[in-house]
Coordinates of C-alpha atoms and ligand atoms in Angstrom, one line a residue:
M1 CA 169.5 133.2 154.6
S2 CA 171.4 130.7 152.6
I3 CA 174.6 130.3 150.6
S4 CA 174.6 129.7 146.9
I5 CA 177.7 128.6 144.9
D6 CA 177.8 129.3 141.2
E7 CA 179.5 126.3 139.6
T8 CA 180.0 128.3 136.4
I9 CA 182.3 130.7 138.3
C10 CA 183.9 128.3 140.8
N11 CA 187.3 127.2 139.7
G12 CA 187.7 124.7 142.5
C13 CA 190.7 126.6 143.9
K14 CA 192.7 124.6 141.4
G15 CA 196.2 123.7 142.7
L16 CA 195.4 124.1 146.4
P17 CA 195.2 121.0 148.6
E18 CA 192.2 122.5 150.3
A19 CA 189.8 125.0 148.7
R20 CA 189.7 128.4 150.3
C21 CA 186.0 128.0 151.2
E22 CA 186.7 124.6 152.7
R23 CA 189.5 126.0 154.8
I24 CA 187.7 129.0 156.2
C25 CA 184.2 127.5 157.0
P26 CA 184.0 127.2 160.8
G27 CA 181.3 124.5 160.4
D28 CA 183.3 122.4 157.9
L29 CA 180.3 122.7 155.5
C30 CA 182.1 123.5 152.2
Y31 CA 183.7 120.8 150.2
R32 CA 184.8 120.0 146.7
K33 CA 182.7 117.5 144.7
E34 CA 184.3 115.0 142.3
N35 CA 184.0 117.6 139.5
T36 CA 186.1 119.9 141.8
K37 CA 183.3 122.4 142.1
A38 CA 182.5 123.6 145.6
A39 CA 179.3 122.7 147.4
I40 CA 177.8 123.1 150.8
R41 CA 176.9 120.0 152.8
D42 CA 174.0 121.2 154.8
Q43 CA 172.3 124.6 154.3
S44 CA 170.5 124.2 157.6
A45 CA 173.8 124.0 159.5
C46 CA 175.1 127.2 157.9
W47 CA 175.0 130.2 160.2
T48 CA 175.6 132.6 157.4
C49 CA 178.8 134.0 158.8
A50 CA 179.8 134.9 155.2
C51 CA 183.4 133.8 155.7
C52 CA 183.3 131.7 152.5
V53 CA 181.6 134.6 150.6
K54 CA 184.6 136.8 151.5
E55 CA 187.2 134.2 151.0
C56 CA 186.3 133.0 147.5
P57 CA 188.7 134.8 145.1
V58 CA 186.4 134.6 142.1
Q59 CA 183.1 135.7 143.8
A60 CA 181.5 132.3 143.1
I61 CA 179.6 132.3 146.5
E62 CA 176.8 134.6 147.4
L63 CA 174.6 135.1 150.4
R64 CA 170.9 135.1 149.6
L65 CA 169.2 137.6 151.8
P66 CA 165.8 137.1 153.4
F67 CA 162.9 139.4 152.7
Q68 CA 163.1 140.6 156.3
I69 CA 166.4 142.3 155.4
C70 CA 166.0 143.0 151.6
S71 CA 163.4 142.4 148.9
N72 CA 162.9 138.8 147.8
G73 CA 165.7 137.7 145.4
S74 CA 168.4 140.0 147.0
S75 CA 171.9 138.7 147.4
L76 CA 175.3 139.7 148.7
K77 CA 178.8 139.1 147.4
A78 CA 182.2 140.3 148.6
R79 CA 185.6 141.1 147.2
L80 CA 188.4 140.9 149.7
K81 CA 191.3 143.3 149.3
P82 CA 194.3 143.7 151.5
D83 CA 193.0 146.9 153.0
K84 CA 189.2 146.5 152.7
T85 CA 186.2 144.3 151.9
I86 CA 184.0 145.5 149.1
W87 CA 180.4 144.2 149.6
T88 CA 177.9 144.3 146.7
V89 CA 174.2 143.8 147.3
W90 CA 171.8 143.1 144.4
D91 CA 168.1 143.5 144.7
A92 CA 165.5 141.4 142.8
E93 CA 165.5 144.0 139.9
G94 CA 169.3 143.7 139.5
H95 CA 170.1 147.1 141.0
Q96 CA 173.3 147.0 142.9
E97 CA 175.0 148.9 145.6
E98 CA 178.5 148.7 147.0
F99 CA 179.7 149.4 150.5
I100 CA 183.2 149.2 151.7
I101 CA 184.5 148.1 155.1
Q102 CA 188.1 149.2 155.7
A103 CA 190.3 146.5 157.1
K104 CA 191.8 148.9 159.6
W105 CA 188.3 149.3 161.2
L106 CA 188.0 145.6 161.6
K107 CA 191.4 145.5 163.3
G108 CA 190.3 148.3 165.6
D109 CA 193.1 150.7 164.6
Ligands
LIG201 S1 186.7 129.4 147.3 FE1 185.5 129.9 145.5 S2 186.7 129.2 143.7 FE2 187.5 128.2 145.5 S3 186.4 126.2 145.6 FE3 185.3 127.6 147.0 S4 183.7 128.5 145.6 FE4 185.2 127.5 144.3
LIG202 S1 178.5 131.2 155.5 FE1 179.9 130.5 157.1 S2 179.0 128.7 158.0 FE2 177.9 129.0 156.1 S3 179.0 127.8 154.5 FE3 180.0 129.9 154.5 S4 181.7 129.8 155.9 FE4 180.4 128.0 156.3

């Protein structure tokens, strides 16, 4: 699995001293380049926790899924809401499916 950042979508978390993806990455792998767009330092060091995928407010980051999990070319994005995370998976043909994880389940309520 790997992370992909779409520079056409990333707004660099303009106005924030530290980008959301920078702040959340446990491996300190995300950073902003001189053009303020986000990038990942070392894909091989990423353990695909998907924290940055969830944290990005404009869905610029996606998780590329390996063929062992999905068909080649599949990817996963997330939209974080106060009460849930909405995950969207795309397969290689562009079909998409959403699944929702309620925040209260994550908190163990
Ligand atoms: S969180 Fe998203 S918008 Fe902000 S810098 Fe990272 S990729 Fe860009
Ligand atoms: S998936 Fe996790 S480890 Fe990899 S870049 Fe994103 S936050 Fe960092």
